[in-house]
């Protein structure tokens, strides 16, 4: 209503975006915490997972070359797993409001079999 762009952003858009920023930050924090705690809990004290190895290298020796190489390997492993998943999602795009007919038919057949077991 006549405000300058910066004032409109600072007084309207910025306060309205804060709940989304907080929620997104919390989701990312919980997800990252899970990726750090789960390997430590499953690996135990003797087994070193790559993420715990990187954290130990940063906190103890601060050897940046070794830490960077380990992080690059972890990034490559993650990328290697993400690329086929992304390629599959591009091959079978979901249309708005519809589901994949193969999955739907399988799911319906599974539900029918499960109902027949309990009847």
PDB file of N, CA and C in Angstrom, residues 3-83:
ATOM      1  N   UNK A   3       4.331   1.192   0.321  1.00  0.00           N
ATOM      2  CA  UNK A   3       5.612   1.042   1.015  1.00  0.00           C
ATOM      3  C   UNK A   3       6.718   0.751   0.009  1.00  0.00           C
ATOM      4  N   UNK A   4       7.924   1.091   0.399  1.00  0.00           N
ATOM      5  CA  UNK A   4       9.072   0.774  -0.443  1.00  0.00           C
ATOM      6  C   UNK A   4       9.293  -0.734  -0.426  1.00  0.00           C
ATOM      7  N   UNK A   5       9.943  -1.275  -1.451  1.00  0.00           N
ATOM      8  CA  UNK A   5      10.128  -2.735  -1.517  1.00  0.00           C
ATOM      9  C   UNK A   5      10.849  -3.327  -0.305  1.00  0.00           C
ATOM     10  N   UNK A   6      11.897  -2.668   0.180  1.00  0.00           N
ATOM     11  CA  UNK A   6      12.617  -3.201   1.327  1.00  0.00           C
ATOM     12  C   UNK A   6      11.749  -3.177   2.580  1.00  0.00           C
ATOM     13  N   UNK A   7      11.011  -2.114   2.779  1.00  0.00           N
ATOM     14  CA  UNK A   7      10.133  -2.030   3.951  1.00  0.00           C
ATOM     15  C   UNK A   7       9.015  -3.067   3.870  1.00  0.00           C
ATOM     16  N   UNK A   8       8.475  -3.288   2.674  1.00  0.00           N
ATOM     17  CA  UNK A   8       7.438  -4.306   2.508  1.00  0.00           C
ATOM     18  C   UNK A   8       7.999  -5.688   2.794  1.00  0.00           C
ATOM     19  N   UNK A   9       9.196  -5.947   2.314  1.00  0.00           N
ATOM     20  CA  UNK A   9       9.809  -7.243   2.588  1.00  0.00           C
ATOM     21  C   UNK A   9      10.048  -7.420   4.083  1.00  0.00           C
ATOM     22  N   UNK A  10      10.642  -6.418   4.717  1.00  0.00           N
ATOM     23  CA  UNK A  10      11.029  -6.538   6.118  1.00  0.00           C
ATOM     24  C   UNK A  10       9.826  -6.611   7.056  1.00  0.00           C
ATOM     25  N   UNK A  11       8.749  -5.935   6.731  1.00  0.00           N
ATOM     26  CA  UNK A  11       7.587  -5.886   7.629  1.00  0.00           C
ATOM     27  C   UNK A  11       6.514  -6.917   7.305  1.00  0.00           C
ATOM     28  N   UNK A  12       6.495  -7.426   6.064  1.00  0.00           N
ATOM     29  CA  UNK A  12       5.428  -8.354   5.680  1.00  0.00           C
ATOM     30  C   UNK A  12       5.997  -9.741   5.361  1.00  0.00           C
ATOM     31  N   UNK A  13       6.826  -9.834   4.355  1.00  0.00           N
ATOM     32  CA  UNK A  13       7.286 -11.139   3.884  1.00  0.00           C
ATOM     33  C   UNK A  13       8.208 -11.844   4.880  1.00  0.00           C
ATOM     34  N   UNK A  14       9.140 -11.115   5.464  1.00  0.00           N
ATOM     35  CA  UNK A  14      10.085 -11.727   6.379  1.00  0.00           C
ATOM     36  C   UNK A  14       9.402 -12.329   7.610  1.00  0.00           C
ATOM     37  N   UNK A  15       8.524 -11.598   8.318  1.00  0.00           N
ATOM     38  CA  UNK A  15       7.858 -12.223   9.466  1.00  0.00           C
ATOM     39  C   UNK A  15       6.971 -13.415   9.080  1.00  0.00           C
ATOM     40  N   UNK A  16       6.362 -13.371   7.899  1.00  0.00           N
ATOM     41  CA  UNK A  16       5.520 -14.483   7.475  1.00  0.00           C
ATOM     42  C   UNK A  16       6.337 -15.717   7.090  1.00  0.00           C
ATOM     43  N   UNK A  17       7.593 -15.514   6.698  1.00  0.00           N
ATOM     44  CA  UNK A  17       8.413 -16.658   6.306  1.00  0.00           C
ATOM     45  C   UNK A  17       9.131 -17.309   7.482  1.00  0.00           C
ATOM     46  N   UNK A  18       9.173 -16.676   8.641  1.00  0.00           N
ATOM     47  CA  UNK A  18       9.905 -17.227   9.780  1.00  0.00           C
ATOM     48  C   UNK A  18       9.384 -18.585  10.259  1.00  0.00           C
ATOM     49  N   UNK A  19       8.073 -18.826  10.344  1.00  0.00           N
ATOM     50  CA  UNK A  19       7.653 -20.174  10.750  1.00  0.00           C
ATOM     51  C   UNK A  19       8.130 -21.267   9.796  1.00  0.00           C
ATOM     52  N   UNK A  20       8.140 -20.993   8.520  1.00  0.00           N
ATOM     53  CA  UNK A  20       8.637 -21.972   7.556  1.00  0.00           C
ATOM     54  C   UNK A  20      10.132 -22.193   7.690  1.00  0.00           C
ATOM     55  N   UNK A  21      10.878 -21.145   7.942  1.00  0.00           N
ATOM     56  CA  UNK A  21      12.321 -21.269   8.133  1.00  0.00           C
ATOM     57  C   UNK A  21      12.610 -22.075   9.394  1.00  0.00           C
ATOM     58  N   UNK A  22      11.857 -21.796  10.460  1.00  0.00           N
ATOM     59  CA  UNK A  22      12.047 -22.551  11.700  1.00  0.00           C
ATOM     60  C   UNK A  22      11.710 -24.023  11.502  1.00  0.00           C
ATOM     61  N   UNK A  23      10.605 -24.299  10.843  1.00  0.00           N
ATOM     62  CA  UNK A  23      10.211 -25.697  10.620  1.00  0.00           C
ATOM     63  C   UNK A  23      11.225 -26.424   9.741  1.00  0.00           C
ATOM     64  N   UNK A  24      11.665 -25.785   8.683  1.00  0.00           N
ATOM     65  CA  UNK A  24      12.663 -26.390   7.811  1.00  0.00           C
ATOM     66  C   UNK A  24      13.979 -26.630   8.527  1.00  0.00           C
ATOM     67  N   UNK A  25      14.385 -25.683   9.357  1.00  0.00           N
ATOM     68  CA  UNK A  25      15.619 -25.854  10.122  1.00  0.00           C
ATOM     69  C   UNK A  25      15.506 -27.017  11.095  1.00  0.00           C
ATOM     70  N   UNK A  26      14.352 -27.149  11.736  1.00  0.00           N
ATOM     71  CA  UNK A  26      14.152 -28.253  12.668  1.00  0.00           C
ATOM     72  C   UNK A  26      14.169 -29.597  11.948  1.00  0.00           C
ATOM     73  N   UNK A  27      13.528 -29.677  10.782  1.00  0.00           N
ATOM     74  CA  UNK A  27      13.541 -30.923  10.017  1.00  0.00           C
ATOM     75  C   UNK A  27      14.951 -31.305   9.579  1.00  0.00           C
ATOM     76  N   UNK A  28      15.710 -30.340   9.113  1.00  0.00           N
ATOM     77  CA  UNK A  28      17.079 -30.610   8.677  1.00  0.00           C
ATOM     78  C   UNK A  28      17.942 -31.029   9.866  1.00  0.00           C
ATOM     79  N   UNK A  29      17.748 -30.363  11.017  1.00  0.00           N
ATOM     80  CA  UNK A  29      18.515 -30.715  12.205  1.00  0.00           C
ATOM     81  C   UNK A  29      18.222 -32.145  12.652  1.00  0.00           C
ATOM     82  N   UNK A  30      16.960 -32.516  12.688  1.00  0.00           N
ATOM     83  CA  UNK A  30      16.590 -33.866  13.117  1.00  0.00           C
ATOM     84  C   UNK A  30      17.122 -34.900  12.134  1.00  0.00           C
ATOM     85  N   UNK A  31      17.027 -34.614  10.845  1.00  0.00           N
ATOM     86  CA  UNK A  31      17.536 -35.533   9.835  1.00  0.00           C
ATOM     87  C   UNK A  31      19.049 -35.702   9.952  1.00  0.00           C
ATOM     88  N   UNK A  32      19.769 -34.603  10.120  1.00  0.00           N
ATOM     89  CA  UNK A  32      21.228 -34.681  10.258  1.00  0.00           C
ATOM     90  C   UNK A  32      21.616 -35.379  11.554  1.00  0.00           C
ATOM     91  N   UNK A  33      20.887 -35.138  12.610  1.00  0.00           N
ATOM     92  CA  UNK A  33      21.164 -35.803  13.874  1.00  0.00           C
ATOM     93  C   UNK A  33      20.981 -37.305  13.734  1.00  0.00           C
ATOM     94  N   UNK A  34      19.948 -37.714  13.011  1.00  0.00           N
ATOM     95  CA  UNK A  34      19.726 -39.136  12.775  1.00  0.00           C
ATOM     96  C   UNK A  34      20.842 -39.768  11.975  1.00  0.00           C
ATOM     97  N   UNK A  35      21.387 -39.035  11.006  1.00  0.00           N
ATOM     98  CA  UNK A  35      22.478 -39.581  10.205  1.00  0.00           C
ATOM     99  C   UNK A  35      23.783 -39.658  10.991  1.00  0.00           C
ATOM    100  N   UNK A  36      23.874 -38.928  12.088  1.00  0.00           N
ATOM    101  CA  UNK A  36      25.086 -38.979  12.897  1.00  0.00           C
ATOM    102  C   UNK A  36      24.938 -39.959  14.062  1.00  0.00           C
ATOM    103  N   UNK A  37      23.783 -39.976  14.691  1.00  0.00           N
ATOM    104  CA  UNK A  37      23.577 -40.814  15.874  1.00  0.00           C
ATOM    105  C   UNK A  37      23.387 -42.281  15.495  1.00  0.00           C
ATOM    106  N   UNK A  38      22.623 -42.573  14.461  1.00  0.00           N
ATOM    107  CA  UNK A  38      22.333 -43.958  14.097  1.00  0.00           C
ATOM    108  C   UNK A  38      23.598 -44.757  13.782  1.00  0.00           C
ATOM    109  N   UNK A  39      24.525 -44.260  12.957  1.00  0.00           N
ATOM    110  CA  UNK A  39      25.754 -45.040  12.741  1.00  0.00           C
ATOM    111  C   UNK A  39      26.567 -45.226  14.020  1.00  0.00           C
ATOM    112  N   UNK A  40      26.561 -44.221  14.889  1.00  0.00           N
ATOM    113  CA  UNK A  40      27.308 -44.357  16.133  1.00  0.00           C
ATOM    114  C   UNK A  40      26.673 -45.414  17.030  1.00  0.00           C
ATOM    115  N   UNK A  41      25.351 -45.479  17.040  1.00  0.00           N
ATOM    116  CA  UNK A  41      24.671 -46.469  17.867  1.00  0.00           C
ATOM    117  C   UNK A  41      24.787 -47.864  17.274  1.00  0.00           C
ATOM    118  N   UNK A  42      24.662 -47.985  15.963  1.00  0.00           N
ATOM    119  CA  UNK A  42      24.735 -49.296  15.325  1.00  0.00           C
ATOM    120  C   UNK A  42      26.164 -49.807  15.203  1.00  0.00           C
ATOM    121  N   UNK A  43      27.094 -48.896  14.966  1.00  0.00           N
ATOM    122  CA  UNK A  43      28.466 -49.310  14.767  1.00  0.00           C
ATOM    123  C   UNK A  43      29.166 -49.731  16.037  1.00  0.00           C
ATOM    124  N   UNK A  44      28.749 -49.192  17.166  1.00  0.00           N
ATOM    125  CA  UNK A  44      29.411 -49.525  18.416  1.00  0.00           C
ATOM    126  C   UNK A  44      30.729 -48.782  18.558  1.00  0.00           C
ATOM    127  N   UNK A  45      31.513 -49.196  19.533  1.00  0.00           N
ATOM    128  CA  UNK A  45      32.771 -48.504  19.799  1.00  0.00           C
ATOM    129  C   UNK A  45      33.899 -48.969  18.890  1.00  0.00           C
ATOM    130  N   UNK A  46      33.854 -50.220  18.440  1.00  0.00           N
ATOM    131  CA  UNK A  46      34.959 -50.747  17.635  1.00  0.00           C
ATOM    132  C   UNK A  46      34.801 -50.448  16.148  1.00  0.00           C
ATOM    133  N   UNK A  47      33.583 -50.406  15.640  1.00  0.00           N
ATOM    134  CA  UNK A  47      33.353 -50.174  14.212  1.00  0.00           C
ATOM    135  C   UNK A  47      33.265 -48.682  13.937  1.00  0.00           C
ATOM    136  N   UNK A  48      33.932 -48.256  12.888  1.00  0.00           N
ATOM    137  CA  UNK A  48      33.915 -46.840  12.523  1.00  0.00           C
ATOM    138  C   UNK A  48      33.142 -46.677  11.223  1.00  0.00           C
ATOM    139  N   UNK A  49      32.017 -46.003  11.294  1.00  0.00           N
ATOM    140  CA  UNK A  49      31.283 -45.636  10.091  1.00  0.00           C
ATOM    141  C   UNK A  49      31.934 -44.380   9.513  1.00  0.00           C
ATOM    142  N   UNK A  50      31.654 -44.096   8.269  1.00  0.00           N
ATOM    143  CA  UNK A  50      32.334 -42.988   7.604  1.00  0.00           C
ATOM    144  C   UNK A  50      31.975 -41.641   8.228  1.00  0.00           C
ATOM    145  N   UNK A  51      30.720 -41.447   8.588  1.00  0.00           N
ATOM    146  CA  UNK A  51      30.327 -40.164   9.178  1.00  0.00           C
ATOM    147  C   UNK A  51      30.967 -39.959  10.543  1.00  0.00           C
ATOM    148  N   UNK A  52      31.020 -41.006  11.367  1.00  0.00           N
ATOM    149  CA  UNK A  52      31.669 -40.867  12.676  1.00  0.00           C
ATOM    150  C   UNK A  52      33.186 -40.718  12.528  1.00  0.00           C
ATOM    151  N   UNK A  53      33.756 -41.345  11.498  1.00  0.00           N
ATOM    152  CA  UNK A  53      35.182 -41.183  11.235  1.00  0.00           C
ATOM    153  C   UNK A  53      35.508 -39.734  10.877  1.00  0.00           C
ATOM    154  N   UNK A  54      34.664 -39.127  10.047  1.00  0.00           N
ATOM    155  CA  UNK A  54      34.879 -37.732   9.664  1.00  0.00           C
ATOM    156  C   UNK A  54      34.764 -36.829  10.883  1.00  0.00           C
ATOM    157  N   UNK A  55      33.745 -37.065  11.720  1.00  0.00           N
ATOM    158  CA  UNK A  55      33.574 -36.247  12.919  1.00  0.00           C
ATOM    159  C   UNK A  55      34.758 -36.407  13.868  1.00  0.00           C
ATOM    160  N   UNK A  56      35.265 -37.619  14.011  1.00  0.00           N
ATOM    161  CA  UNK A  56      36.420 -37.843  14.881  1.00  0.00           C
ATOM    162  C   UNK A  56      37.663 -37.156  14.330  1.00  0.00           C
ATOM    163  N   UNK A  57      37.841 -37.181  13.022  1.00  0.00           N
ATOM    164  CA  UNK A  57      39.000 -36.530  12.410  1.00  0.00           C
ATOM    165  C   UNK A  57      38.953 -35.019  12.615  1.00  0.00           C
ATOM    166  N   UNK A  58      37.768 -34.444  12.496  1.00  0.00           N
ATOM    167  CA  UNK A  58      37.643 -32.999  12.672  1.00  0.00           C
ATOM    168  C   UNK A  58      37.906 -32.616  14.120  1.00  0.00           C
ATOM    169  N   UNK A  59      37.356 -33.402  15.063  1.00  0.00           N
ATOM    170  CA  UNK A  59      37.486 -33.018  16.466  1.00  0.00           C
ATOM    171  C   UNK A  59      38.850 -33.351  17.071  1.00  0.00           C
ATOM    172  N   UNK A  60      39.518 -34.376  16.562  1.00  0.00           N
ATOM    173  CA  UNK A  60      40.766 -34.775  17.223  1.00  0.00           C
ATOM    174  C   UNK A  60      42.015 -34.259  16.504  1.00  0.00           C
ATOM    175  N   UNK A  61      42.207 -34.664  15.271  1.00  0.00           N
ATOM    176  CA  UNK A  61      43.481 -34.349  14.623  1.00  0.00           C
ATOM    177  C   UNK A  61      43.429 -33.113  13.731  1.00  0.00           C
ATOM    178  N   UNK A  62      42.261 -32.723  13.299  1.00  0.00           N
ATOM    179  CA  UNK A  62      42.079 -31.567  12.412  1.00  0.00           C
ATOM    180  C   UNK A  62      42.931 -31.704  11.152  1.00  0.00           C
ATOM    181  N   UNK A  63      43.029 -32.931  10.638  1.00  0.00           N
ATOM    182  CA  UNK A  63      43.752 -33.218   9.413  1.00  0.00           C
ATOM    183  C   UNK A  63      42.792 -32.963   8.246  1.00  0.00           C
ATOM    184  N   UNK A  64      42.899 -31.786   7.661  1.00  0.00           N
ATOM    185  CA  UNK A  64      41.932 -31.365   6.659  1.00  0.00           C
ATOM    186  C   UNK A  64      42.019 -32.185   5.374  1.00  0.00           C
ATOM    187  N   UNK A  65      43.183 -32.624   4.988  1.00  0.00           N
ATOM    188  CA  UNK A  65      43.304 -33.394   3.749  1.00  0.00           C
ATOM    189  C   UNK A  65      42.574 -34.727   3.884  1.00  0.00           C
ATOM    190  N   UNK A  66      42.792 -35.415   4.976  1.00  0.00           N
ATOM    191  CA  UNK A  66      42.133 -36.703   5.194  1.00  0.00           C
ATOM    192  C   UNK A  66      40.630 -36.541   5.386  1.00  0.00           C
ATOM    193  N   UNK A  67      40.241 -35.496   6.108  1.00  0.00           N
ATOM    194  CA  UNK A  67      38.825 -35.235   6.336  1.00  0.00           C
ATOM    195  C   UNK A  67      38.119 -34.887   5.030  1.00  0.00           C
ATOM    196  N   UNK A  68      38.746 -34.053   4.219  1.00  0.00           N
ATOM    197  CA  UNK A  68      38.149 -33.667   2.937  1.00  0.00           C
ATOM    198  C   UNK A  68      38.031 -34.873   2.006  1.00  0.00           C
ATOM    199  N   UNK A  69      39.024 -35.732   1.993  1.00  0.00           N
ATOM    200  CA  UNK A  69      38.958 -36.930   1.155  1.00  0.00           C
ATOM    201  C   UNK A  69      37.836 -37.854   1.621  1.00  0.00           C
ATOM    202  N   UNK A  70      37.710 -38.022   2.927  1.00  0.00           N
ATOM    203  CA  UNK A  70      36.633 -38.867   3.464  1.00  0.00           C
ATOM    204  C   UNK A  70      35.262 -38.275   3.153  1.00  0.00           C
ATOM    205  N   UNK A  71      35.133 -36.965   3.294  1.00  0.00           N
ATOM    206  CA  UNK A  71      33.864 -36.307   2.991  1.00  0.00           C
ATOM    207  C   UNK A  71      33.528 -36.418   1.509  1.00  0.00           C
ATOM    208  N   UNK A  72      34.547 -36.335   0.650  1.00  0.00           N
ATOM    209  CA  UNK A  72      34.327 -36.471  -0.786  1.00  0.00           C
ATOM    210  C   UNK A  72      33.873 -37.886  -1.141  1.00  0.00           C
ATOM    211  N   UNK A  73      34.454 -38.881  -0.464  1.00  0.00           N
ATOM    212  CA  UNK A  73      34.024 -40.273  -0.673  1.00  0.00           C
ATOM    213  C   UNK A  73      32.579 -40.444  -0.237  1.00  0.00           C
ATOM    214  N   UNK A  74      32.228 -39.871   0.929  1.00  0.00           N
ATOM    215  CA  UNK A  74      30.845 -39.944   1.410  1.00  0.00           C
ATOM    216  C   UNK A  74      29.891 -39.245   0.455  1.00  0.00           C
ATOM    217  N   UNK A  75      30.305 -38.118  -0.087  1.00  0.00           N
ATOM    218  CA  UNK A  75      29.489 -37.407  -1.073  1.00  0.00           C
ATOM    219  C   UNK A  75      29.308 -38.245  -2.332  1.00  0.00           C
ATOM    220  N   UNK A  76      30.368 -38.900  -2.779  1.00  0.00           N
ATOM    221  CA  UNK A  76      30.268 -39.754  -3.960  1.00  0.00           C
ATOM    222  C   UNK A  76      29.339 -40.939  -3.747  1.00  0.00           C
ATOM    223  N   UNK A  77      29.394 -41.538  -2.561  1.00  0.00           N
ATOM    224  CA  UNK A  77      28.495 -42.650  -2.258  1.00  0.00           C
ATOM    225  C   UNK A  77      27.048 -42.179  -2.258  1.00  0.00           C
ATOM    226  N   UNK A  78      26.808 -41.036  -1.629  1.00  0.00           N
ATOM    227  CA  UNK A  78      25.441 -40.491  -1.616  1.00  0.00           C
ATOM    228  C   UNK A  78      24.949 -40.137  -3.002  1.00  0.00           C
ATOM    229  N   UNK A  79      25.815 -39.558  -3.797  1.00  0.00           N
ATOM    230  CA  UNK A  79      25.451 -39.213  -5.177  1.00  0.00           C
ATOM    231  C   UNK A  79      25.201 -40.479  -6.005  1.00  0.00           C
ATOM    232  N   UNK A  80      26.024 -41.500  -5.759  1.00  0.00           N
ATOM    233  CA  UNK A  80      25.855 -42.753  -6.482  1.00  0.00           C
ATOM    234  C   UNK A  80      24.525 -43.427  -6.193  1.00  0.00           C
ATOM    235  N   UNK A  81      24.005 -43.221  -5.000  1.00  0.00           N
ATOM    236  CA  UNK A  81      22.700 -43.785  -4.666  1.00  0.00           C
ATOM    237  C   UNK A  81      21.556 -42.885  -5.130  1.00  0.00           C
ATOM    238  N   UNK A  82      21.792 -41.587  -5.180  1.00  0.00           N
ATOM    239  CA  UNK A  82      20.724 -40.655  -5.527  1.00  0.00           C
ATOM    240  C   UNK A  82      20.451 -40.595  -7.028  1.00  0.00           C
ATOM    241  N   UNK A  83      21.466 -40.774  -7.850  1.00  0.00           N
ATOM    242  CA  UNK A  83      21.299 -40.649  -9.301  1.00  0.00           C
ATOM    243  C   UNK A  83      20.327 -41.687  -9.866  1.00  0.00           C
TER     244      UNK A  83
END
